[in-house]
């Protein structure tokens, strides 16, 4: 371990033997960070307030994966398998966030982790991460729009789902065209609804478990005893079946957490980022503990893993374990309220998807990995061309409401989950370069706006874990009698595509990793520090509490 701390691994050091370092071949060198003819001042405008960043960080953690996706996970792994899986993946998510947070709090630059990968790694890594990330959020957006149409179908099926898709798509585009400030305000209220909903459901779940429902049935740990803490995956007997059920939950949990890294993309438009971003990052673990670990624990108490409703695959409130528990206890009204929260969640996610994909494309253009036209902004700092281009992919949502095209679209949507995990892996690689570069140059990390004492170990842990999650994410197709070609291809194609993009770009650009002694930790800092402003002091106790909360 002493070797690990004192010297960076060879894989993260400079170039191969005999390959002299060429500054012209490395666009992220200290003298040429803004390469490819893009040496203009930043054009995005910092419009996102502290409360926008703080609440959107919560919104990045809470989604339909917690409300509905936990149903299939509970069915596969049982209550203990579900809770353990979400707890383990929660530690991976936290590790990724503290790694990312340390970099973006120090350098809250446009393009987020896409530009950071170019600056602390090399161009090919940024190329692979950027296009992988853009694909992820571009295809997820129409998936969320179609999910919103399905959710509305909970109340009425007399209207063609395409009409609801059109309405949702128009609203999402308008929100993003109004600028980062309008997007942040919309996300603030959308995320607030999700926080209130999940908090209320957790409290209600405790009440129902203790016998406070209309049927006054005290559940306790009944379902941990029968059918048991673990489920037998595909009826495979013994410890093997229980472990595979737990691992199936791991995959579901990993996909539920994807999206928390959006804060890096928003850093380039955040006000006072060196003060506000660390504050948001530090509280990520509280949200993971409270909402995901707390929520999944309560779910495991309320519904047995062999409940038929868990495996029906409903995308609206009927598929939520919370709704199943509420209906079983005799409560009548709440399912519609939860469905309304699901609708806002899907709508919020679609808005975030468009924002993130457009900024990812903007970051790719800044790094020289996409046409320069996508780096153009309006006078108000809006990357209009990127937004319009990414909005066009929202039309794919009409495929999802067609029975024939829906299956093909589902293949594209399935690939986004693995794409998100490979992004996390790329973030960890970038951070390790950042960490060892600072150590090599003698920069004290204690002087950074945010620094984790658990580094570099959590970055190694998260990077390796993400690789393992991707490698085994479609293990079920290798079980005798369960082979599915479409599942195999959609599960492993994006994983391989990440390395193919990285390798192909490496061959074309012919650039090696920038030597640690040449990593640039100073360019842009003066401007970032000059843009920092002091928050006005609170005028009363209410404002003081709000500043503490946010």
Short mmCIF file of C-alpha atoms in Angstrom, two decimals:
data_model
loop_
_atom_site.label_atom_id
_atom_site.label_comp_id
_atom_site.label_asym_id
_atom_site.label_seq_id
_atom_site.Cartn_x
_atom_site.Cartn_y
_atom_site.Cartn_z
CA UNK A 1 0.00 0.00 0.00
CA UNK A 2 2.95 2.34 0.62
CA UNK A 3 3.97 2.01 -3.02
CA UNK A 4 0.45 2.93 -4.07
CA UNK A 5 0.53 6.10 -2.02
CA UNK A 6 4.00 7.26 -2.97
CA UNK A 7 4.18 6.55 -6.69
CA UNK A 8 1.44 6.56 -9.33
CA UNK A 9 0.83 3.31 -11.19
CA UNK A 10 2.57 3.09 -14.58
CA UNK A 11 -0.79 3.01 -16.35
CA UNK A 12 -1.47 6.55 -15.18
CA UNK A 13 1.99 7.93 -15.83
CA UNK A 14 3.32 9.52 -18.98
CA UNK A 15 4.21 8.06 -22.34
CA UNK A 16 5.77 4.81 -23.38
CA UNK A 17 9.53 4.39 -23.35
CA UNK A 18 11.24 6.07 -26.25
CA UNK A 19 8.21 8.26 -26.96
CA UNK A 20 9.29 11.80 -26.22
CA UNK A 21 6.60 14.09 -24.86
CA UNK A 22 5.39 16.44 -27.55
CA UNK A 23 3.45 19.46 -26.32
CA UNK A 24 1.91 20.03 -29.72
CA UNK A 25 0.48 16.50 -29.68
CA UNK A 26 -1.22 17.08 -26.34
CA UNK A 27 -3.96 19.68 -26.64
CA UNK A 28 -4.48 19.82 -22.87
CA UNK A 29 -0.97 20.96 -22.01
CA UNK A 30 -0.61 24.04 -19.80
CA UNK A 31 0.19 26.22 -22.82
CA UNK A 32 -2.62 24.93 -25.01
CA UNK A 33 -5.57 24.00 -22.88
CA UNK A 34 -7.98 25.85 -25.12
CA UNK A 35 -6.92 24.23 -28.34
CA UNK A 36 -8.57 23.51 -31.66
CA UNK A 37 -9.08 27.24 -32.24
CA UNK A 38 -11.43 27.52 -29.23
CA UNK A 39 -9.32 29.82 -27.08
CA UNK A 40 -12.23 32.19 -26.47
CA UNK A 41 -13.51 33.14 -22.99
CA UNK A 42 -16.24 30.91 -21.55
CA UNK A 43 -19.60 31.68 -23.10
CA UNK A 44 -22.02 29.95 -20.75
CA UNK A 45 -23.51 32.25 -18.13
CA UNK A 46 -23.58 31.26 -14.45
CA UNK A 47 -27.31 31.32 -13.75
CA UNK A 48 -27.80 28.29 -11.49
CA UNK A 49 -28.26 29.34 -7.88
CA UNK A 50 -27.19 27.40 -4.81
CA UNK A 51 -30.69 26.04 -4.20
CA UNK A 52 -30.87 24.89 -7.82
CA UNK A 53 -27.64 22.89 -7.43
CA UNK A 54 -28.55 21.57 -3.97
CA UNK A 55 -32.02 20.32 -4.87
CA UNK A 56 -31.02 19.03 -8.31
CA UNK A 57 -28.37 16.92 -6.57
CA UNK A 58 -31.23 15.33 -4.64
CA UNK A 59 -33.26 15.00 -7.84
CA UNK A 60 -30.36 13.20 -9.48
CA UNK A 61 -30.60 10.50 -6.84
CA UNK A 62 -34.38 10.13 -6.71
CA UNK A 63 -36.19 8.87 -9.78
CA UNK A 64 -38.61 6.30 -11.13
CA UNK A 65 -35.95 3.70 -10.31
CA UNK A 66 -36.78 4.11 -6.62
CA UNK A 67 -40.52 4.47 -7.07
CA UNK A 68 -41.05 1.64 -9.59
CA UNK A 69 -37.74 -0.08 -10.45
CA UNK A 70 -37.40 -1.49 -6.95
CA UNK A 71 -40.37 -3.79 -7.64
CA UNK A 72 -38.42 -6.08 -9.96
CA UNK A 73 -35.37 -5.89 -7.68
CA UNK A 74 -37.42 -6.99 -4.65
CA UNK A 75 -38.90 -9.85 -6.69
CA UNK A 76 -35.43 -11.04 -7.75
CA UNK A 77 -33.45 -10.59 -4.55
CA UNK A 78 -35.84 -10.47 -1.61
CA UNK A 79 -35.88 -7.71 1.04
CA UNK A 80 -32.33 -8.24 2.33
CA UNK A 81 -30.88 -8.75 -1.16
CA UNK A 82 -32.61 -5.52 -2.26
CA UNK A 83 -31.31 -3.49 0.69
CA UNK A 84 -27.75 -4.84 0.49
CA UNK A 85 -27.56 -4.19 -3.26
CA UNK A 86 -28.73 -0.58 -2.99
CA UNK A 87 -26.41 -0.02 -0.02
CA UNK A 88 -23.36 -1.35 -1.88
CA UNK A 89 -24.11 0.62 -5.04
CA UNK A 90 -24.77 3.65 -2.84
CA UNK A 91 -21.15 3.47 -1.64
CA UNK A 92 -19.99 3.31 -5.26
CA UNK A 93 -22.15 6.31 -6.16
CA UNK A 94 -20.79 8.26 -3.21
CA UNK A 95 -17.21 7.34 -4.18
CA UNK A 96 -17.79 8.60 -7.72
CA UNK A 97 -19.36 11.81 -6.45
CA UNK A 98 -16.56 12.72 -4.02
CA UNK A 99 -14.04 12.04 -6.79
CA UNK A 100 -15.96 14.15 -9.28
CA UNK A 101 -16.77 16.77 -6.66
CA UNK A 102 -13.14 17.36 -5.82
CA UNK A 103 -12.34 18.12 -9.46
CA UNK A 104 -15.37 20.25 -10.36
CA UNK A 105 -15.23 22.25 -7.12
CA UNK A 106 -11.61 23.12 -7.94
CA UNK A 107 -12.18 23.63 -11.67
CA UNK A 108 -15.90 24.23 -12.41
CA UNK A 109 -15.32 24.54 -16.14
CA UNK A 110 -17.64 24.25 -19.11
CA UNK A 111 -18.03 20.70 -20.34
CA UNK A 112 -17.65 19.20 -16.87
CA UNK A 113 -15.98 15.81 -16.72
CA UNK A 114 -15.70 15.68 -20.52
CA UNK A 115 -13.26 18.61 -20.54
CA UNK A 116 -11.61 17.40 -17.33
CA UNK A 117 -10.85 14.05 -19.00
CA UNK A 118 -9.06 15.92 -21.78
CA UNK A 119 -7.20 18.13 -19.33
CA UNK A 120 -6.01 15.45 -16.91
CA UNK A 121 -6.03 12.39 -19.18
CA UNK A 122 -5.84 12.82 -22.92
CA UNK A 123 -8.04 13.62 -25.90
CA UNK A 124 -9.10 10.05 -26.76
CA UNK A 125 -10.45 9.45 -23.23
CA UNK A 126 -12.44 12.69 -23.46
CA UNK A 127 -13.70 11.64 -26.90
CA UNK A 128 -14.95 8.26 -25.66
CA UNK A 129 -16.48 9.66 -22.47
CA UNK A 130 -18.11 12.57 -24.27
CA UNK A 131 -19.86 10.64 -27.03
CA UNK A 132 -20.78 7.85 -24.64
CA UNK A 133 -22.30 10.40 -22.28
CA UNK A 134 -24.09 12.27 -25.06
CA UNK A 135 -25.61 9.04 -26.35
CA UNK A 136 -26.72 8.10 -22.85
CA UNK A 137 -28.77 11.23 -22.21
CA UNK A 138 -29.94 11.74 -25.77
CA UNK A 139 -31.66 8.35 -25.90
CA UNK A 140 -32.89 8.44 -22.29
CA UNK A 141 -34.89 11.62 -23.01
CA UNK A 142 -37.41 10.01 -25.41
CA UNK A 143 -37.60 7.02 -23.06
CA UNK A 144 -38.68 9.33 -20.23
CA UNK A 145 -41.16 11.10 -22.50
CA UNK A 146 -42.76 7.81 -23.47
CA UNK A 147 -42.79 6.80 -19.79
CA UNK A 148 -44.69 10.01 -19.00
CA UNK A 149 -47.32 9.07 -21.60
CA UNK A 150 -47.67 5.60 -20.05
CA UNK A 151 -48.00 7.13 -16.58
CA UNK A 152 -50.82 9.40 -17.76
CA UNK A 153 -52.52 6.26 -19.06
CA UNK A 154 -53.07 5.30 -15.41
CA UNK A 155 -55.96 7.78 -15.39
CA UNK A 156 -57.24 7.58 -18.96
CA UNK A 157 -56.63 5.46 -22.03
CA UNK A 158 -59.06 7.28 -24.33
CA UNK A 159 -56.36 9.63 -25.65
CA UNK A 160 -53.62 8.48 -28.00
CA UNK A 161 -50.31 8.37 -26.05
CA UNK A 162 -48.65 10.29 -28.90
CA UNK A 163 -50.66 13.36 -27.84
CA UNK A 164 -49.23 13.24 -24.32
CA UNK A 165 -45.74 12.71 -25.73
CA UNK A 166 -46.15 15.84 -27.87
CA UNK A 167 -47.28 17.97 -24.93
CA UNK A 168 -44.45 16.77 -22.69
CA UNK A 169 -41.85 17.24 -25.42
CA UNK A 170 -42.94 20.83 -26.14
CA UNK A 171 -42.80 21.76 -22.45
CA UNK A 172 -39.35 20.20 -22.02
CA UNK A 173 -37.98 22.08 -25.05
CA UNK A 174 -39.46 25.40 -23.88
CA UNK A 175 -37.94 25.00 -20.40
CA UNK A 176 -34.49 24.45 -21.90
CA UNK A 177 -34.83 27.26 -24.44
CA UNK A 178 -35.56 29.71 -21.62
CA UNK A 179 -32.01 29.16 -20.32
CA UNK A 180 -30.18 27.55 -17.42
CA UNK A 181 -31.96 29.75 -14.88
CA UNK A 182 -35.41 28.57 -16.00
CA UNK A 183 -34.18 24.97 -16.14
CA UNK A 184 -32.79 25.27 -12.61
CA UNK A 185 -36.03 26.76 -11.31
CA UNK A 186 -38.12 24.00 -12.92
CA UNK A 187 -35.79 21.33 -11.52
CA UNK A 188 -36.00 22.93 -8.08
CA UNK A 189 -39.76 22.49 -7.95
CA UNK A 190 -39.81 19.10 -9.70
CA UNK A 191 -37.15 17.74 -7.32
CA UNK A 192 -38.92 19.25 -4.32
CA UNK A 193 -42.07 17.30 -5.23
CA UNK A 194 -40.03 14.08 -5.46
CA UNK A 195 -38.36 14.71 -2.10
CA UNK A 196 -41.68 15.41 -0.39
CA UNK A 197 -43.23 12.33 -2.02
CA UNK A 198 -40.51 9.84 -1.06
CA UNK A 199 -40.28 11.29 2.45
CA UNK A 200 -44.03 10.93 2.87
CA UNK A 201 -43.97 7.38 1.48
CA UNK A 202 -41.22 6.33 3.91
CA UNK A 203 -43.19 7.75 6.85
CA UNK A 204 -46.39 6.13 5.58
CA UNK A 205 -44.54 2.84 5.12
CA UNK A 206 -43.45 2.89 8.76
CA UNK A 207 -47.04 3.60 9.83
CA UNK A 208 -48.40 0.71 7.71
CA UNK A 209 -45.70 -1.68 8.95
CA UNK A 210 -46.58 -0.87 12.56
CA UNK A 211 -50.28 -1.53 11.96
CA UNK A 212 -51.49 2.03 11.41
CA UNK A 213 -53.28 1.30 8.12
CA UNK A 214 -57.05 0.83 7.74
CA UNK A 215 -56.65 -2.94 8.18
CA UNK A 216 -54.56 -2.48 11.37
CA UNK A 217 -52.36 -5.40 10.31
CA UNK A 218 -48.97 -5.14 12.04
CA UNK A 219 -46.40 -6.46 9.54
CA UNK A 220 -43.11 -6.07 11.39
CA UNK A 221 -40.49 -8.33 9.78
CA UNK A 222 -43.09 -10.86 8.63
CA UNK A 223 -41.88 -10.98 5.03
CA UNK A 224 -38.26 -11.39 6.09
CA UNK A 225 -39.33 -14.67 7.68
CA UNK A 226 -41.75 -15.80 4.97
CA UNK A 227 -40.91 -15.99 2.06
CA UNK A 228 -37.50 -15.05 3.54
CA UNK A 229 -34.76 -12.40 3.38
CA UNK A 230 -33.49 -13.59 -0.01
CA UNK A 231 -35.30 -14.86 -3.11
CA UNK A 232 -34.22 -17.82 -5.25
CA UNK A 233 -33.39 -16.31 -8.62
CA UNK A 234 -35.15 -18.21 -11.45
CA UNK A 235 -35.94 -20.87 -8.83
CA UNK A 236 -32.25 -21.87 -8.71
CA UNK A 237 -31.87 -23.67 -5.36
CA UNK A 238 -29.41 -23.01 -2.55
CA UNK A 239 -26.85 -20.27 -2.04
CA UNK A 240 -26.27 -19.94 -5.79
CA UNK A 241 -29.86 -18.87 -6.43
CA UNK A 242 -29.80 -16.42 -3.52
CA UNK A 243 -26.52 -14.84 -4.66
CA UNK A 244 -27.72 -14.48 -8.25
CA UNK A 245 -30.89 -12.80 -6.96
CA UNK A 246 -28.76 -10.37 -4.98
CA UNK A 247 -26.58 -9.71 -8.05
CA UNK A 248 -29.66 -9.03 -10.17
CA UNK A 249 -30.54 -6.36 -7.58
CA UNK A 250 -27.02 -4.94 -7.90
CA UNK A 251 -27.61 -4.33 -11.60
CA UNK A 252 -30.98 -2.67 -10.97
CA UNK A 253 -29.53 -0.51 -8.21
CA UNK A 254 -26.58 0.57 -10.34
CA UNK A 255 -28.91 1.77 -13.07
CA UNK A 256 -31.12 3.61 -10.55
CA UNK A 257 -28.22 5.75 -9.31
CA UNK A 258 -27.06 6.88 -12.76
CA UNK A 259 -27.51 10.63 -13.13
CA UNK A 260 -26.02 11.96 -9.91
CA UNK A 261 -22.99 13.14 -11.89
CA UNK A 262 -25.09 15.77 -13.71
CA UNK A 263 -23.77 18.31 -11.20
CA UNK A 264 -20.46 18.28 -13.12
CA UNK A 265 -22.14 19.36 -16.34
CA UNK A 266 -24.02 22.08 -14.44
CA UNK A 267 -20.81 23.36 -12.80
CA UNK A 268 -20.04 25.57 -15.78
CA UNK A 269 -23.30 27.46 -15.21
CA UNK A 270 -23.37 27.45 -11.40
CA UNK A 271 -23.02 30.62 -9.35
CA UNK A 272 -20.22 30.58 -6.77
CA UNK A 273 -19.35 26.99 -7.74
CA UNK A 274 -16.27 26.70 -5.52
CA UNK A 275 -18.48 27.34 -2.48
CA UNK A 276 -21.79 25.80 -3.52
CA UNK A 277 -20.63 22.58 -5.20
CA UNK A 278 -18.69 21.25 -2.17
CA UNK A 279 -21.74 21.94 -0.02
CA UNK A 280 -23.94 19.88 -2.33
CA UNK A 281 -21.41 17.05 -2.71
CA UNK A 282 -20.92 16.70 1.05
CA UNK A 283 -24.62 16.04 1.52
CA UNK A 284 -24.93 13.35 -1.15
CA UNK A 285 -24.33 10.60 1.41
CA UNK A 286 -27.23 11.84 3.56
CA UNK A 287 -29.58 11.56 0.60
CA UNK A 288 -28.31 8.10 -0.27
CA UNK A 289 -28.76 6.94 3.33
CA UNK A 290 -32.18 8.50 3.79
CA UNK A 291 -33.89 7.97 0.46
CA UNK A 292 -32.35 4.88 -1.10
CA UNK A 293 -31.17 2.82 1.87
CA UNK A 294 -34.10 3.95 4.01
CA UNK A 295 -36.61 3.59 1.19
CA UNK A 296 -35.52 0.11 0.13
CA UNK A 297 -35.48 -1.08 3.74
CA UNK A 298 -39.09 0.05 4.20
CA UNK A 299 -40.12 -1.53 0.88
CA UNK A 300 -38.73 -4.87 2.07
CA UNK A 301 -40.96 -4.67 5.16
CA UNK A 302 -44.15 -3.84 3.28
CA UNK A 303 -44.35 -6.28 0.35
CA UNK A 304 -43.37 -9.98 0.10
CA UNK A 305 -40.89 -10.80 -2.65
CA UNK A 306 -43.34 -13.32 -4.14
CA UNK A 307 -46.11 -10.73 -4.56
CA UNK A 308 -47.49 -11.17 -8.09
CA UNK A 309 -47.77 -7.44 -8.75
CA UNK A 310 -44.00 -7.00 -8.51
CA UNK A 311 -43.27 -8.93 -11.70
CA UNK A 312 -45.99 -7.51 -13.96
CA UNK A 313 -43.69 -4.80 -15.37
CA UNK A 314 -46.11 -1.86 -14.97
CA UNK A 315 -44.44 1.49 -15.62
CA UNK A 316 -47.03 3.58 -13.78
CA UNK A 317 -48.03 3.67 -10.12
CA UNK A 318 -49.45 0.14 -10.26
CA UNK A 319 -45.87 -1.20 -10.47
CA UNK A 320 -44.65 0.63 -7.37
CA UNK A 321 -44.07 -1.49 -4.23
CA UNK A 322 -45.32 1.47 -2.20
CA UNK A 323 -48.63 1.47 -4.10
CA UNK A 324 -48.98 -2.31 -3.74
CA UNK A 325 -48.47 -1.96 0.02
CA UNK A 326 -50.93 0.95 0.21
CA UNK A 327 -53.59 -0.98 -1.69
CA UNK A 328 -53.01 -4.10 0.42
CA UNK A 329 -53.55 -2.03 3.58
CA UNK A 330 -56.88 -0.67 2.29
CA UNK A 331 -55.97 2.93 1.45
CA UNK A 332 -57.82 4.12 -1.67
CA UNK A 333 -56.75 7.64 -2.72
CA UNK A 334 -52.95 7.68 -2.54
CA UNK A 335 -52.14 5.66 -5.71
CA UNK A 336 -53.28 8.57 -7.90
CA UNK A 337 -51.18 11.01 -5.88
CA UNK A 338 -48.14 8.78 -6.27
CA UNK A 339 -48.80 8.48 -9.99
CA UNK A 340 -48.82 12.28 -10.20
CA UNK A 341 -45.42 12.31 -8.48
CA UNK A 342 -44.19 9.71 -10.97
CA UNK A 343 -45.36 11.95 -13.80
CA UNK A 344 -43.40 14.92 -12.45
CA UNK A 345 -40.41 12.62 -12.00
CA UNK A 346 -40.48 11.49 -15.63
CA UNK A 347 -41.11 15.03 -16.84
CA UNK A 348 -38.25 16.35 -14.70
CA UNK A 349 -35.95 13.58 -15.96
CA UNK A 350 -36.73 14.43 -19.60
CA UNK A 351 -35.91 18.10 -18.96
CA UNK A 352 -32.63 17.13 -17.27
CA UNK A 353 -31.84 14.75 -20.13
CA UNK A 354 -32.14 17.50 -22.72
CA UNK A 355 -30.11 19.91 -20.60
CA UNK A 356 -27.36 17.35 -20.01
CA UNK A 357 -27.17 16.04 -23.58
CA UNK A 358 -26.98 19.57 -25.01
CA UNK A 359 -24.21 20.55 -22.57
CA UNK A 360 -22.40 17.29 -23.27
CA UNK A 361 -22.47 18.09 -27.00
CA UNK A 362 -21.30 21.61 -26.19
CA UNK A 363 -18.42 20.14 -24.15
CA UNK A 364 -17.51 17.81 -27.01
CA UNK A 365 -17.33 20.77 -29.36
CA UNK A 366 -15.13 22.68 -26.91
CA UNK A 367 -12.77 19.69 -26.77
CA UNK A 368 -12.64 19.57 -30.57
CA UNK A 369 -14.45 16.22 -30.72
CA UNK A 370 -17.64 17.54 -32.35
CA UNK A 371 -18.32 20.19 -35.02
CA UNK A 372 -17.46 23.66 -33.69
CA UNK A 373 -20.94 24.93 -34.51
CA UNK A 374 -22.23 23.17 -31.39
CA UNK A 375 -20.00 25.38 -29.21
CA UNK A 376 -21.80 28.53 -30.38
CA UNK A 377 -23.98 30.31 -27.82
CA UNK A 378 -26.38 33.25 -27.81
CA UNK A 379 -25.52 36.50 -26.06
CA UNK A 380 -27.37 35.24 -23.00
CA UNK A 381 -25.12 32.16 -22.83
CA UNK A 382 -27.53 29.60 -24.32
CA UNK A 383 -26.01 26.82 -26.50
CA UNK A 384 -28.98 27.13 -28.84
CA UNK A 385 -27.72 24.96 -31.69
CA UNK A 386 -26.85 22.09 -29.34
CA UNK A 387 -30.28 22.29 -27.71
CA UNK A 388 -32.13 22.27 -31.03
CA UNK A 389 -30.07 19.36 -32.34
CA UNK A 390 -30.58 17.26 -29.20
CA UNK A 391 -34.28 18.15 -29.12
CA UNK A 392 -34.73 16.44 -32.48
CA UNK A 393 -33.98 13.10 -30.83
CA UNK A 394 -37.08 13.58 -28.69
CA UNK A 395 -39.03 12.51 -31.78
CA UNK A 396 -37.80 8.97 -31.09
CA UNK A 397 -40.33 8.87 -28.27
CA UNK A 398 -43.05 8.30 -30.87
CA UNK A 399 -41.36 4.96 -31.63
CA UNK A 400 -41.96 3.89 -28.06
CA UNK A 401 -45.74 4.28 -28.34
CA UNK A 402 -45.79 2.08 -31.44
CA UNK A 403 -45.92 -1.64 -30.73
CA UNK A 404 -43.65 -2.50 -33.67
CA UNK A 405 -41.04 0.24 -33.30
CA UNK A 406 -41.26 0.11 -29.50
CA UNK A 407 -39.19 -3.05 -29.32
CA UNK A 408 -36.41 -1.56 -31.43
CA UNK A 409 -36.47 1.63 -29.38
CA UNK A 410 -36.30 -0.49 -26.22
CA UNK A 411 -32.99 -1.91 -27.43
CA UNK A 412 -31.53 1.59 -27.73
CA UNK A 413 -32.86 2.58 -24.30
CA UNK A 414 -31.46 -0.54 -22.64
CA UNK A 415 -27.97 0.38 -23.78
CA UNK A 416 -28.03 3.68 -21.89
CA UNK A 417 -27.71 2.00 -18.49
CA UNK A 418 -24.30 0.50 -19.22
CA UNK A 419 -23.27 3.77 -20.89
CA UNK A 420 -23.87 5.54 -17.58
CA UNK A 421 -21.66 3.09 -15.69
CA UNK A 422 -18.83 3.47 -18.20
CA UNK A 423 -19.05 7.23 -17.65
CA UNK A 424 -18.57 6.66 -13.93
CA UNK A 425 -15.56 4.49 -14.72
CA UNK A 426 -14.11 7.25 -16.91
CA UNK A 427 -14.64 9.79 -14.12
CA UNK A 428 -12.65 7.59 -11.75
CA UNK A 429 -9.80 7.28 -14.28
CA UNK A 430 -9.77 11.05 -14.70
CA UNK A 431 -9.73 11.60 -10.95
CA UNK A 432 -6.81 9.21 -10.40
CA UNK A 433 -4.84 11.23 -12.92
CA UNK A 434 -5.89 14.42 -11.09
CA UNK A 435 -4.88 12.96 -7.70
CA UNK A 436 -1.51 11.57 -8.73
CA UNK A 437 -0.75 14.69 -10.78
CA UNK A 438 -1.28 16.93 -7.76
CA UNK A 439 0.88 14.64 -5.67
CA UNK A 440 3.62 14.62 -8.31
CA UNK A 441 3.61 18.42 -8.54
CA UNK A 442 3.59 18.87 -4.77
CA UNK A 443 0.18 20.54 -4.58
CA UNK A 444 -1.44 20.17 -1.17
CA UNK A 445 -4.99 18.88 -1.64
CA UNK A 446 -5.92 20.36 1.73
CA UNK A 447 -5.97 23.76 -0.01
CA UNK A 448 -8.73 22.65 -2.40
CA UNK A 449 -12.34 23.83 -1.94
CA UNK A 450 -13.28 20.19 -1.32
CA UNK A 451 -11.02 17.21 -0.67
CA UNK A 452 -11.89 13.73 0.57
CA UNK A 453 -9.62 12.00 3.08
CA UNK A 454 -10.60 8.63 1.60
CA UNK A 455 -8.76 9.21 -1.67
CA UNK A 456 -7.41 7.63 -3.80
CA UNK A 457 -8.87 4.41 -2.42
CA UNK A 458 -12.54 5.23 -3.09
CA UNK A 459 -11.72 6.21 -6.69
CA UNK A 460 -10.01 2.85 -7.25
CA UNK A 461 -12.92 1.08 -5.54
CA UNK A 462 -15.59 2.82 -7.66
CA UNK A 463 -13.70 2.41 -10.94
CA UNK A 464 -13.16 -1.32 -10.42
CA UNK A 465 -16.74 -1.80 -9.19
CA UNK A 466 -18.18 -0.09 -12.29
CA UNK A 467 -16.10 -2.34 -14.53
CA UNK A 468 -17.38 -5.43 -12.69
CA UNK A 469 -20.99 -4.22 -12.85
CA UNK A 470 -20.71 -3.72 -16.61
CA UNK A 471 -18.91 -7.02 -17.20
CA UNK A 472 -21.52 -9.11 -15.39
CA UNK A 473 -24.61 -7.01 -16.05
CA UNK A 474 -26.24 -9.59 -18.37
CA UNK A 475 -25.21 -12.72 -16.50
CA UNK A 476 -28.71 -14.20 -16.81
CA UNK A 477 -28.28 -14.92 -20.54
CA UNK A 478 -25.53 -17.43 -19.69
CA UNK A 479 -27.86 -19.46 -17.47
CA UNK A 480 -28.97 -22.61 -19.25
CA UNK A 481 -32.22 -22.02 -21.15
CA UNK A 482 -32.24 -18.23 -20.75
CA UNK A 483 -30.14 -17.07 -23.69
CA UNK A 484 -31.48 -13.90 -25.36
CA UNK A 485 -29.48 -12.42 -28.22
CA UNK A 486 -31.04 -8.94 -27.94
CA UNK A 487 -30.27 -8.78 -24.20
CA UNK A 488 -26.68 -9.88 -24.78
CA UNK A 489 -26.07 -7.35 -27.55
CA UNK A 490 -27.73 -4.37 -25.82
CA UNK A 491 -25.92 -5.16 -22.56
CA UNK A 492 -22.40 -5.52 -23.90
CA UNK A 493 -22.33 -3.40 -27.08
CA UNK A 494 -22.11 -0.03 -25.21
CA UNK A 495 -19.47 -1.48 -22.87
CA UNK A 496 -17.32 -2.53 -25.80
CA UNK A 497 -18.15 0.66 -27.70
CA UNK A 498 -16.55 2.75 -24.95
CA UNK A 499 -13.20 1.01 -25.39
CA UNK A 500 -13.56 0.94 -29.18
CA UNK A 501 -14.15 4.70 -29.28
CA UNK A 502 -11.25 5.25 -26.92
CA UNK A 503 -8.89 3.02 -28.91
CA UNK A 504 -9.95 4.32 -32.33
CA UNK A 505 -9.54 7.92 -31.25
CA UNK A 506 -6.16 7.05 -29.74
CA UNK A 507 -5.01 5.65 -33.07
CA UNK A 508 -6.25 8.70 -34.98
CA UNK A 509 -4.96 11.36 -32.58
CA UNK A 510 -1.78 9.44 -31.70
CA UNK A 511 -1.55 11.13 -28.31
CA UNK A 512 -0.49 9.46 -25.07
CA UNK A 513 -1.53 10.37 -21.55
CA UNK A 514 -0.10 13.74 -20.53
CA UNK A 515 2.86 13.26 -18.15
CA UNK A 516 1.95 14.03 -14.57
CA UNK A 517 4.46 16.87 -14.36
CA UNK A 518 2.71 18.65 -17.26
CA UNK A 519 -0.87 18.44 -15.99
CA UNK A 520 -2.40 21.91 -15.88
CA UNK A 521 -3.92 22.89 -12.53
CA UNK A 522 -3.88 26.67 -13.00
CA UNK A 523 -5.44 27.77 -16.31
CA UNK A 524 -8.81 29.40 -15.76
CA UNK A 525 -8.54 29.63 -11.95
CA UNK A 526 -8.18 33.40 -11.91
CA UNK A 527 -11.39 33.91 -13.86
CA UNK A 528 -13.28 31.37 -11.73
CA UNK A 529 -12.12 33.07 -8.51
CA UNK A 530 -12.96 36.51 -9.93
CA UNK A 531 -16.55 35.39 -10.56
CA UNK A 532 -17.04 34.32 -6.94
CA UNK A 533 -19.32 36.60 -4.91
CA UNK A 534 -20.27 36.62 -1.27
CA UNK A 535 -23.76 35.48 -0.33
CA UNK A 536 -25.76 38.17 1.47
CA UNK A 537 -25.94 37.52 5.22
CA UNK A 538 -29.25 36.11 6.50
CA UNK A 539 -31.64 38.72 7.81
CA UNK A 540 -33.49 36.41 10.19
CA UNK A 541 -33.50 32.87 11.57
CA UNK A 542 -35.65 31.59 8.69
CA UNK A 543 -33.11 32.76 6.11
CA UNK A 544 -30.26 31.37 8.22
CA UNK A 545 -31.97 27.97 8.31
CA UNK A 546 -32.58 28.10 4.53
CA UNK A 547 -28.92 28.86 3.85
CA UNK A 548 -27.90 25.95 6.08
CA UNK A 549 -30.39 23.60 4.40
CA UNK A 550 -29.38 24.54 0.87
#
